[in-house]
Coordinates of C-alpha atoms and ligand atoms in Angstrom, one line a residue:
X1 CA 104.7 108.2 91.2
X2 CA 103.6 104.6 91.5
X3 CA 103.2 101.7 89.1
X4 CA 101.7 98.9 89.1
X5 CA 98.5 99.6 91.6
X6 CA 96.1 97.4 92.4
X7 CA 93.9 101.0 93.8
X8 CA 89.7 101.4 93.0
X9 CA 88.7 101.5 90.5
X10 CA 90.4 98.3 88.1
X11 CA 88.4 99.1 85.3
X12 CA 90.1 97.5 82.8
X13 CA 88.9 93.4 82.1
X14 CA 92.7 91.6 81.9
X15 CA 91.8 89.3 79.4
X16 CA 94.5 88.6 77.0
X17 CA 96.8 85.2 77.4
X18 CA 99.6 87.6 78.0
X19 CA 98.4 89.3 80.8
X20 CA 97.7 86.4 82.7
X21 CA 101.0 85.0 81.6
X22 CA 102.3 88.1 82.8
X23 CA 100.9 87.1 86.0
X24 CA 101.7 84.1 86.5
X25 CA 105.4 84.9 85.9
X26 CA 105.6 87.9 88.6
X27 CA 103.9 86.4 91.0
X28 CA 103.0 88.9 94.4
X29 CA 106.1 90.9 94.7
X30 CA 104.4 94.1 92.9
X31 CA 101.0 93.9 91.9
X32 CA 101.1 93.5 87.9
X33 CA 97.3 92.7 87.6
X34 CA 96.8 95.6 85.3
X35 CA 100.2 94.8 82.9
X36 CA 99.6 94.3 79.5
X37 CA 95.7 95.4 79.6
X38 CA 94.4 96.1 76.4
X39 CA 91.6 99.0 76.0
X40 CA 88.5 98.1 75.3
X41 CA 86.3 99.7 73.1
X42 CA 82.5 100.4 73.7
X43 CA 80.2 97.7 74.3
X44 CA 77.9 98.7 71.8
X45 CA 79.1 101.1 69.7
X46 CA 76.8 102.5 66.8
X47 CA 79.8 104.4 65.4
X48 CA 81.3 103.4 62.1
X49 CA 84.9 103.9 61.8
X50 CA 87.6 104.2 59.3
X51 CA 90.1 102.8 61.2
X52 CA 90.5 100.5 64.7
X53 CA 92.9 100.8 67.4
X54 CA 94.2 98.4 69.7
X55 CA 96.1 99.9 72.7
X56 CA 97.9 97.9 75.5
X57 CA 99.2 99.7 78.9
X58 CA 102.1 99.1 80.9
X59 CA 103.3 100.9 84.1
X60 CA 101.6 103.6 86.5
X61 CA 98.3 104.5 86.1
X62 CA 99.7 107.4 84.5
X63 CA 99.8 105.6 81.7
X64 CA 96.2 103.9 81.7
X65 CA 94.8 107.4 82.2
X66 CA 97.0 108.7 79.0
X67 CA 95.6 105.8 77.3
X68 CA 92.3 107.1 77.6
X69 CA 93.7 110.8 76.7
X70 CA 95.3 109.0 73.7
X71 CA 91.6 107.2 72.7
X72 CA 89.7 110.0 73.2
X73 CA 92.2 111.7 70.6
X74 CA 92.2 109.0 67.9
X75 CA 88.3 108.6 68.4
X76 CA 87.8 111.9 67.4
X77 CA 89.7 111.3 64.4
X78 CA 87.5 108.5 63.4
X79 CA 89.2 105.8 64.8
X80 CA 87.1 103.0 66.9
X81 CA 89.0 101.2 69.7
X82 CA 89.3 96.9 69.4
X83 CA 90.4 94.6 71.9
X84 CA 91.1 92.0 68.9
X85 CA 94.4 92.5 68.0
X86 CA 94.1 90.8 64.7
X87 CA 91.3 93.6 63.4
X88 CA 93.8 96.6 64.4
X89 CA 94.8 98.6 61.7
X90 CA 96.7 100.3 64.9
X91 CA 98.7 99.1 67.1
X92 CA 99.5 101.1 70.0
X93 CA 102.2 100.1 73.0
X94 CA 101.9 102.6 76.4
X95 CA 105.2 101.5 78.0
X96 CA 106.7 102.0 81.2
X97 CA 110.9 102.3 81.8
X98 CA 110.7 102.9 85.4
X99 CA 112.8 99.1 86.1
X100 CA 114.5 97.4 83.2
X101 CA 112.0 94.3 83.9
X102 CA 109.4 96.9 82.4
X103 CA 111.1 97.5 79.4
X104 CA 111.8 93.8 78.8
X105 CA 108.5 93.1 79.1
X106 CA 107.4 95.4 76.0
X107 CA 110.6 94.5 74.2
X108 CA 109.1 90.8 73.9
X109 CA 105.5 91.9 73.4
X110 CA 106.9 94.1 70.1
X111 CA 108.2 90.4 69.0
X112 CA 104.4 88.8 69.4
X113 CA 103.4 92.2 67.1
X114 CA 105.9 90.8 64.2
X115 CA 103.9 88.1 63.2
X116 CA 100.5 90.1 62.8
X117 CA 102.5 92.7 60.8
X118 CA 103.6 90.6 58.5
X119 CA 100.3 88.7 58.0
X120 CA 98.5 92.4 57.9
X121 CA 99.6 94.6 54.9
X122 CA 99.3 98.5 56.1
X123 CA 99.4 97.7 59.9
X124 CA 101.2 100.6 61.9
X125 CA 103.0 99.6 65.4
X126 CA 103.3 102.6 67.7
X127 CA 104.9 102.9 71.1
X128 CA 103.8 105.7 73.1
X129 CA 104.7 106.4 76.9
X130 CA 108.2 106.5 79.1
X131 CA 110.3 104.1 76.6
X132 CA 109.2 106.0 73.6
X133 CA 109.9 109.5 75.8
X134 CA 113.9 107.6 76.6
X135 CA 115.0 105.9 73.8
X136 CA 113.6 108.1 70.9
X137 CA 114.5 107.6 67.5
X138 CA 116.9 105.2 68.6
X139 CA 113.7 102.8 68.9
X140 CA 113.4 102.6 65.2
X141 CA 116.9 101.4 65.2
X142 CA 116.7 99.1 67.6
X143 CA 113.2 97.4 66.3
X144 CA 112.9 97.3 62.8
X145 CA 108.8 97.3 63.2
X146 CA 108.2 99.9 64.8
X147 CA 106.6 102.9 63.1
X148 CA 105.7 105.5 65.4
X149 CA 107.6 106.8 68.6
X150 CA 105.7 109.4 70.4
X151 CA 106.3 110.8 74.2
X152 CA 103.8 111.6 76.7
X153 CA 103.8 114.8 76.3
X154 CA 102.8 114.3 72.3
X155 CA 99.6 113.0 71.8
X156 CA 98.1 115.7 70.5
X157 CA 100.2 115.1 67.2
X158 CA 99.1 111.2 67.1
X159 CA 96.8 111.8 64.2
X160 CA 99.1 113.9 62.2
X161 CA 102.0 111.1 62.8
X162 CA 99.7 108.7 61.9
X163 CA 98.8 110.0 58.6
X164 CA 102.9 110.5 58.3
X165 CA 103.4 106.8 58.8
X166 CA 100.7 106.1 56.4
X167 CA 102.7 107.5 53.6
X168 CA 105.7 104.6 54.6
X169 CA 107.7 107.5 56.8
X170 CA 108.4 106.4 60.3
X171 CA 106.8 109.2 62.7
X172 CA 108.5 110.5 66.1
X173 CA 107.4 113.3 68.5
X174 CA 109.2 113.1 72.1
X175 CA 109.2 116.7 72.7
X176 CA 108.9 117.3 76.1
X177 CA 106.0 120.3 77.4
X178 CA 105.7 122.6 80.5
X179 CA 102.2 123.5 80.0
X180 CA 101.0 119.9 78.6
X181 CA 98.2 118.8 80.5
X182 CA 95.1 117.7 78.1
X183 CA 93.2 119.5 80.4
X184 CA 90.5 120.2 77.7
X185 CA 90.4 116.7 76.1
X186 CA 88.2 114.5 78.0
X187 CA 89.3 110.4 78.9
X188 CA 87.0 108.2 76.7
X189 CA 86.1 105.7 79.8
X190 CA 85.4 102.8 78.7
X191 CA 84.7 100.3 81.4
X192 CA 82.9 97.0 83.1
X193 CA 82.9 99.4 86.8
X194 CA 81.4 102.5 86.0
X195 CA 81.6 103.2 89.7
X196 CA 85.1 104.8 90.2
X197 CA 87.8 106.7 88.1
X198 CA 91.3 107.7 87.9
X199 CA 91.4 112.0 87.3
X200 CA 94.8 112.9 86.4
X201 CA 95.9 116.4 88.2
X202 CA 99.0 117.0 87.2
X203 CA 102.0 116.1 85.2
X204 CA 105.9 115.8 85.6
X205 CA 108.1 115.8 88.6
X206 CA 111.0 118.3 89.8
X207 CA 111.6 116.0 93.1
X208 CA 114.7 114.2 91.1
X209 CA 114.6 110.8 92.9
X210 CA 118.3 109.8 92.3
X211 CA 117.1 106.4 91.4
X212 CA 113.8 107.5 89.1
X213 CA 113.5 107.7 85.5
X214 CA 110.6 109.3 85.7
X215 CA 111.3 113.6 85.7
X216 CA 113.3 112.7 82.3
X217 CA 110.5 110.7 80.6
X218 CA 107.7 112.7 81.9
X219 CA 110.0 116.0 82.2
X220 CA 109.0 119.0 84.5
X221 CA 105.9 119.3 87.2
X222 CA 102.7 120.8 86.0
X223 CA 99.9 121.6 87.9
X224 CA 96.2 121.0 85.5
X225 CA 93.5 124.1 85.4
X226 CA 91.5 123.1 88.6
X227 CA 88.1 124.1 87.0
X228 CA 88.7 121.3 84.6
X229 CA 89.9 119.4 87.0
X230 CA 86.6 119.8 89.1
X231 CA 84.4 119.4 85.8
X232 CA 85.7 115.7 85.3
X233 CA 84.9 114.9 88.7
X234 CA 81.3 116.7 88.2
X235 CA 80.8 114.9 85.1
X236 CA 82.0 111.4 86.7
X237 CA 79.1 112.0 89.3
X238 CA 76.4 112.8 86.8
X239 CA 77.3 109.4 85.2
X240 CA 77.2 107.7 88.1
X241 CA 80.4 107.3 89.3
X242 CA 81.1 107.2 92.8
X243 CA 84.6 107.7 93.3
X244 CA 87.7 109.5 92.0
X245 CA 91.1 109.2 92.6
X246 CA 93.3 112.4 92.1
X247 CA 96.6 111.6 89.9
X248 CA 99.9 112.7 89.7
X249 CA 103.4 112.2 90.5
X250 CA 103.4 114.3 93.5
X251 CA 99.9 115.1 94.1
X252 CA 101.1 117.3 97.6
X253 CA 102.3 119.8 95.3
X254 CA 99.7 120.4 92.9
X255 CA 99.2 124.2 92.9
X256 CA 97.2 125.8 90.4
X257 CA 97.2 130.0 89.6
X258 CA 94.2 131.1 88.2
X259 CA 95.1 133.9 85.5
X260 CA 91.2 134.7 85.3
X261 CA 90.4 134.7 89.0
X262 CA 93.9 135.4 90.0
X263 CA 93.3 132.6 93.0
X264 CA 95.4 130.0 93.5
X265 CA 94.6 126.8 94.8
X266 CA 96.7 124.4 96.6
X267 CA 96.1 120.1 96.7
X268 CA 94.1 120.8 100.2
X269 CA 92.1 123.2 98.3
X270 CA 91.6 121.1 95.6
X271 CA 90.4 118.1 97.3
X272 CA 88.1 120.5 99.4
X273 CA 86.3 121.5 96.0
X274 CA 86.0 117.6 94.7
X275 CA 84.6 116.5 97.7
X276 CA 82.3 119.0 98.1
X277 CA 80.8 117.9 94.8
X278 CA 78.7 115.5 96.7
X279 CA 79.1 113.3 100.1
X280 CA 78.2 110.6 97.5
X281 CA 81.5 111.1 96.0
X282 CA 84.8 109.3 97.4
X283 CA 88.2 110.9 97.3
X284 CA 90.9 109.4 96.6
X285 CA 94.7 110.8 95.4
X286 CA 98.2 108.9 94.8
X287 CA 101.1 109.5 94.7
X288 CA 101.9 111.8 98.2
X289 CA 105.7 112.5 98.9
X290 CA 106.3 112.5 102.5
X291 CA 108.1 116.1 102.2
X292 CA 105.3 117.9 100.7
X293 CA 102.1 116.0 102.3
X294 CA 101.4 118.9 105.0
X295 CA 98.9 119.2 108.0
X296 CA 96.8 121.4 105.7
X297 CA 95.9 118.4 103.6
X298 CA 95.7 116.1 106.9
X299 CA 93.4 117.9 108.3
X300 CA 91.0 118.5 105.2
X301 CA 91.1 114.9 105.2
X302 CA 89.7 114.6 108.5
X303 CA 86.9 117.0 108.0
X304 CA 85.4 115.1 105.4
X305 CA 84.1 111.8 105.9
X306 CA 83.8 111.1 101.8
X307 CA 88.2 111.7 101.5
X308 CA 88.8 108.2 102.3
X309 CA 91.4 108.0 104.8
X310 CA 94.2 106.1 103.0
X311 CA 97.6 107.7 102.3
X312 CA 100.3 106.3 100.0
X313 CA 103.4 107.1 101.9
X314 CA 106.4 105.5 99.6
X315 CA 109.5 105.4 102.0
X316 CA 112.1 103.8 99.6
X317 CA 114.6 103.0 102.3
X318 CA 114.8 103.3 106.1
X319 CA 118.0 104.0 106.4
X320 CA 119.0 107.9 106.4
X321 CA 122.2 107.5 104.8
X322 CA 120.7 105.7 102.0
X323 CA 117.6 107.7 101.8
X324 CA 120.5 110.9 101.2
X325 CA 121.8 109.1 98.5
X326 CA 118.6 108.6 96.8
X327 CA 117.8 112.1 97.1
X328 CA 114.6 111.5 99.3
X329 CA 115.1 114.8 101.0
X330 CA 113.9 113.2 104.4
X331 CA 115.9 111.3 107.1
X332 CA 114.1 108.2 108.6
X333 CA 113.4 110.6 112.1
X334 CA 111.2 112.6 110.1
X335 CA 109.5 110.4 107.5
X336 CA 108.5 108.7 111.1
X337 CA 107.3 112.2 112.2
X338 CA 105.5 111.9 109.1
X339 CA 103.8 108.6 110.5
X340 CA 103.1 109.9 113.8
X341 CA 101.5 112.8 112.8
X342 CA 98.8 111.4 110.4
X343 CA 98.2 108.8 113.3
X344 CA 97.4 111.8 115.3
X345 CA 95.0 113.3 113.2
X346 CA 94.0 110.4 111.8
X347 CA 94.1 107.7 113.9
X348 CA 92.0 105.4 111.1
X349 CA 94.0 106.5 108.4
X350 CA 95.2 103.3 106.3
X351 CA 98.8 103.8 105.0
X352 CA 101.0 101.9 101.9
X353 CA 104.3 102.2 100.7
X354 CA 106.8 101.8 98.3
X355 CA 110.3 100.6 99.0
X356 CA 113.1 99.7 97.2
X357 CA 115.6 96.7 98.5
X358 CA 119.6 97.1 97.6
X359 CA 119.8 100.3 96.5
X360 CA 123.9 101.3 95.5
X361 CA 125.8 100.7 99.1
X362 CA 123.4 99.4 101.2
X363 CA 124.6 97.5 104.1
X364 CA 123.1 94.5 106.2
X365 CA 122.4 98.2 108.7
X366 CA 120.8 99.9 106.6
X367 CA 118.8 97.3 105.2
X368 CA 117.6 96.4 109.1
X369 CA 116.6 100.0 109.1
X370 CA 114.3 99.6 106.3
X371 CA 112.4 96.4 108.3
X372 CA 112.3 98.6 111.4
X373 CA 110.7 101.4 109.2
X374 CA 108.3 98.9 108.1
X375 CA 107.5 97.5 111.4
X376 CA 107.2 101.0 113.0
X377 CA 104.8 102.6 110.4
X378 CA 102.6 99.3 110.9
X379 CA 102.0 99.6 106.7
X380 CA 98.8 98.4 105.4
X381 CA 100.3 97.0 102.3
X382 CA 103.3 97.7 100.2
X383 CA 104.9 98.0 96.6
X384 CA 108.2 96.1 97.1
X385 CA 111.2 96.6 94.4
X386 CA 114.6 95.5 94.6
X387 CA 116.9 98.2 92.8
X388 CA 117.2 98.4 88.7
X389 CA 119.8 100.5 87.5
X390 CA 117.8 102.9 85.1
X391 CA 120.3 104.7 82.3
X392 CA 120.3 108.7 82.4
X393 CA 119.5 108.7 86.2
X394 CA 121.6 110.8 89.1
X395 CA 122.5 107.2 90.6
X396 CA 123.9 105.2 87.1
X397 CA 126.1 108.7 87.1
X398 CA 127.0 109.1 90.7
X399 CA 127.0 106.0 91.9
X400 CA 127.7 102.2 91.4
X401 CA 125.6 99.6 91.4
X402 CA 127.6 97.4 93.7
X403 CA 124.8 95.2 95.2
X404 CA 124.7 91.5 94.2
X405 CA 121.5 90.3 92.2
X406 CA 121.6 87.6 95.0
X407 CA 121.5 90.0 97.8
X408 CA 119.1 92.5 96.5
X409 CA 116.9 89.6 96.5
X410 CA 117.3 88.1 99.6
X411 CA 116.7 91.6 101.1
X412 CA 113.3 92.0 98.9
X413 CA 112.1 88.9 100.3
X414 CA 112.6 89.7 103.6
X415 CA 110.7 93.1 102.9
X416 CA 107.9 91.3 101.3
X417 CA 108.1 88.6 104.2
X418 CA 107.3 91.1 106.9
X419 CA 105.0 93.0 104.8
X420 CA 102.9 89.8 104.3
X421 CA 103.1 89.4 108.6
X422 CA 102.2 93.4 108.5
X423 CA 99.2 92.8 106.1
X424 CA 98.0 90.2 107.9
X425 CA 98.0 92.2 111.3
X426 CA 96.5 95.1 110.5
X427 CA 93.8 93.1 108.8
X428 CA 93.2 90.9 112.2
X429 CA 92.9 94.3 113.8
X430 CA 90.0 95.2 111.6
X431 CA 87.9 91.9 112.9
X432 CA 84.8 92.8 114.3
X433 CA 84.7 96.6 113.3
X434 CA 82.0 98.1 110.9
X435 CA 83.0 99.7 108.1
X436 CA 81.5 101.7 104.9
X437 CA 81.8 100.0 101.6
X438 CA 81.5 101.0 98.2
X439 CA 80.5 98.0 96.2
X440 CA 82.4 97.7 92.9
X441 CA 81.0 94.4 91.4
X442 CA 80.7 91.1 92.3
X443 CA 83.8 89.5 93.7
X444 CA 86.2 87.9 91.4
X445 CA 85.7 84.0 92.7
X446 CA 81.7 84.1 92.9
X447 CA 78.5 86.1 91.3
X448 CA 77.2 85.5 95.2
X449 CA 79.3 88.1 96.9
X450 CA 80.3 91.7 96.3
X451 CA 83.5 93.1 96.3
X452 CA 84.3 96.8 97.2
X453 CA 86.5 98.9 99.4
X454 CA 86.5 100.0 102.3
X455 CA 87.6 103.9 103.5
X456 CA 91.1 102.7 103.9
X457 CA 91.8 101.2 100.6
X458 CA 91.2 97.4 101.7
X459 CA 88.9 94.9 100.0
X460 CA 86.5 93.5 101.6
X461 CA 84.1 90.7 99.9
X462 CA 80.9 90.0 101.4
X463 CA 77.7 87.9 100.5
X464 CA 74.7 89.5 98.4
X465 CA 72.2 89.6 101.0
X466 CA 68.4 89.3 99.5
X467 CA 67.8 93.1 99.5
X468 CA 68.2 94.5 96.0
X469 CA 71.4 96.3 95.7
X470 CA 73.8 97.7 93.0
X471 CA 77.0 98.4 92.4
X472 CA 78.1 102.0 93.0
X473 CA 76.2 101.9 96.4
X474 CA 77.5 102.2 100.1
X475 CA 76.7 99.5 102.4
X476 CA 77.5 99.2 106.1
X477 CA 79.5 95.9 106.6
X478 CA 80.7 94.1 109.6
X479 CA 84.8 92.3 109.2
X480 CA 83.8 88.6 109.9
X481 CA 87.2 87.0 108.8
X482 CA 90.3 88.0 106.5
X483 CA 93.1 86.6 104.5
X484 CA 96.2 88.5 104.3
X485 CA 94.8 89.8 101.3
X486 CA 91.4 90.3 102.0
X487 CA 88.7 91.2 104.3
X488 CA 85.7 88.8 104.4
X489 CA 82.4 90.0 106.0
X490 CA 78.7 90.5 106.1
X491 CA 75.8 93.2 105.2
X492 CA 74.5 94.3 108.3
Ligands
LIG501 N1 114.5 100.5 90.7 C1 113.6 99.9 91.5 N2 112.5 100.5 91.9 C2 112.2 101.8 91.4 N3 111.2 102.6 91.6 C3 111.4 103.8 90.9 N4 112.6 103.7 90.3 C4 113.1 102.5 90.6 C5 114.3 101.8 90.2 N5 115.2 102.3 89.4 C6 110.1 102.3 92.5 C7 110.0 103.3 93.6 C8 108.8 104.2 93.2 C9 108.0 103.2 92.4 C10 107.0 103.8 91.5 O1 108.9 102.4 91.7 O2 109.7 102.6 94.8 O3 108.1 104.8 94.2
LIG502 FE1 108.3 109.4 92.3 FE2 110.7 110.4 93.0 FE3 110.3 109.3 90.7 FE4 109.2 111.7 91.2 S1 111.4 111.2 91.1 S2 108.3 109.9 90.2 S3 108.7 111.4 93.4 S4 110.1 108.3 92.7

């Protein structure tokens, strides 16, 4: 699981106040571009509706995906997406609890929805997602506006809580599913991209993270029916899309048991049948835990030039001791196995991580470690944390949060310090070399260049040349120059 991506395919235009406040207030330590998007609704759409929605996103891409789920649902209800908040007869909150920073974050946002409520008789506040999933009814307590709580696992009953609300009664569904996967319902994409896509495979995670909210929020693994699976992508392609990216918690342990067929298919398997859709078609997946990510899946990714070679590795901590603690399963010798090995079978592979900074007893040791890991494993680019004691987990019962506020961000600047020296490696390395790029649009500072990605994840941005191209094709680019952000080069 990982929030807060900045991965292909950022569909979504951040244009509300908030979310650029939101961005100016986090600065680079996680990437919180997408925070606080709202969902917009078709360009032009001929529909008339009954109702509108407004629905704003926080957290993984989990979430934006559900939010799609979640439109698709209401739209076939007769309910028409807005992006003006002041037009919503609906007004829905996807939140995230994975840090407390998180859940602040929508706590203040349910204050800006006060205002509107009172100023617009009928107006129904929802909050959907992770906080909805923890806190339950005890939301309604806890803010007086709220009308709806439903859980992740519940949007099928939105419309039916809806009309429950209607009639004055607040609405809650947080029951938890093992077979949930809206499998059948298809997202409603509604995007300024069009070239690549987020395809959620699965649902839940067993791994039990000591530090991680997430297997009580989003409760117990579930693998989706991969024919469905494979239809989205199919369907993406016909539309024009040009690359998906396979979600889920744990995508390494996607396995899926055909009752029809009586096959089963496993996440190598999986990918094999997306990309064979077409060689037009990228692949992509998040998130991989380093126990389950196996050679199987390695080596698939080698054999097929349209997998892009990019792994999200998270880490958490280099230190063995710690990594015990947090449940990881791993020591640091083998998550640097780990390393080696998709070096060795993929010596181009681009690889990220996430890691957490003052996690309950580190020492100045183990925190070195963690550097060292970083430094060894050479990391493209990483999703830096320092540790937020979340309420229900194994570590707020086990253990103590004894780390200073001070120290744990000391620490995550150090992290982020040699991640930024890291970055800026690894993209000096790519100088000179010719790469494949998807173009996505035109680059965010000028309507002269194109921005897209390259096979390992990285942006490049590049002048139009005077051929007529389009977004959603591959070019062949040289790297003239770079930022530690960015790759800069030229159509060749
Ligand atoms: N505190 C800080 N970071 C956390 N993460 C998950 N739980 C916590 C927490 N309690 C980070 C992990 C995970 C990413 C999605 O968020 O690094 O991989
Ligand atoms: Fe990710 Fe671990 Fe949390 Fe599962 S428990 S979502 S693997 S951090």
């Amino acid at each position: 699981m990982t929030d807060c991506h900045d991965l292909p395919g950022f569909r979504y235009i951040c244009s509300s106040k908030f979310a650029r406040l939101m961005e100016l207030m986090t600065g680079k330590i996680q990437d919180e571009k997408r925070q606080g998007e709202a969902y917009a609704p078709f360009a032009q759409d001929p529909n008339q509706y009954k109702k509108r929605f407004y629905i704003e996103s926080y957290g993984c891409q989990m979430n934006f995906a559900d939010s799609e789920v979640v439109a698709s649902i209401l739209n076939q209800e007769g309910f028409g997406a807005t992006r003006n908040l002041e037009e919503a007869d609906l007004i829905f909150i996807n939140t995230c609890s994975i840090r407390e920073k998180a859940e602040q974050t929508v706590r203040k946002r349910l204050t800006e929805f006060k205002k509107l409520k009172k100023a617009r008789k009928g107006m129904l506040v929802g909050v959907l997602g992770c906080m909805a999933e923890r806190l339950k009814a005890q939301f309604l307590e806890e803010e007086k506006l709220v009308d709806l709580v439903v859980g992740p696992d519940a949007y099928r009953s939105l419309p039916a809580l809806v009309a429950e609300a209607e009639t004055g009664q607040k609405a809650v569904n947080v029951l938890l599913s093992r077979d949930e996967t809206y499998a059948d319902i298809s997202p409603v994409r509604l995007d300024s991209n069009g070239v690549s896509a987020f395809v959620s495979i699965m649902r839940g995670c067993n791994n039990m993270c000591s530090f991680c909210v997430v297997p009580f929020t989003r409760g117990r693994e579930r693998s989706r029916d991969a024919a469905s699976i494979l239809q989205e992508c199919r369907d993406l392609f016909e539309k024009g899309y040009r690359e998906v990216t396979l979600l889920g918690q744990n995508v390494d342990s996607y396995y899926f048991a055909d009752e029809v067929s009586g096959q089963t298919i496993t996440f190598a398997g999986l990918m094999k049948s997306v990309a064979d859709i077409s060689p037009l078609l990228r692949v992509r997946f998040s998130t991989s835990h380093p126990k389950d990510i196996t050679d199987e899946v390695l080596k698939v990714m080698a054999a097929y030039d349209n997998i892009c070679k990019y792994i999200h590795l998270p880490v958490q901590s280099g230190s063995t001791r710690v990594l015990q603690l947090m449940n990881r399963t791993y020591t640091r010798e083998w998550y640097l196995a780990k390393v080696d090995r998709i070096r060795e079978i993929l010596p181009d592979c681009g690889i990220s991580s996430d890691i957490i900074a003052g996690f309950c007893t580190e020492e100045e040791t183990d925190h070195q470690d963690t550097l060292a890991v970083m430094e060894y494993s050479r990391y493209d680019m990483s999703y830096m944390f320092f540790y937020s004691e979340r309420p229900g987990t194994l570590a707020q019962r086990r253990y103590t949060d004894d780390i200073p506020l001070e120290v744990k961000k000391r620490r995550l600047q150090e992290i982020v310090d040699l991640q930024g020296r890291l970055s800026l490696e690894s993209n000096k390395r790519d100088l000179g070399k010719i790469c494949t790029v998807l173009i996505e649009g035109d680059s965010k500072r000028s309507d002269q260049d194109w921005m897209g990605r390259n096979s390992q994840n990285k942006v490049i941005v590049f002048p139009k040349d005077n051929t007529v191209r389009q977004k959603g094709e591959y070019v062949t680019v040289e790297v003239t120059g770079c930022t530690q952000a960015t790759l800069l080069g030229r159509i060749i």
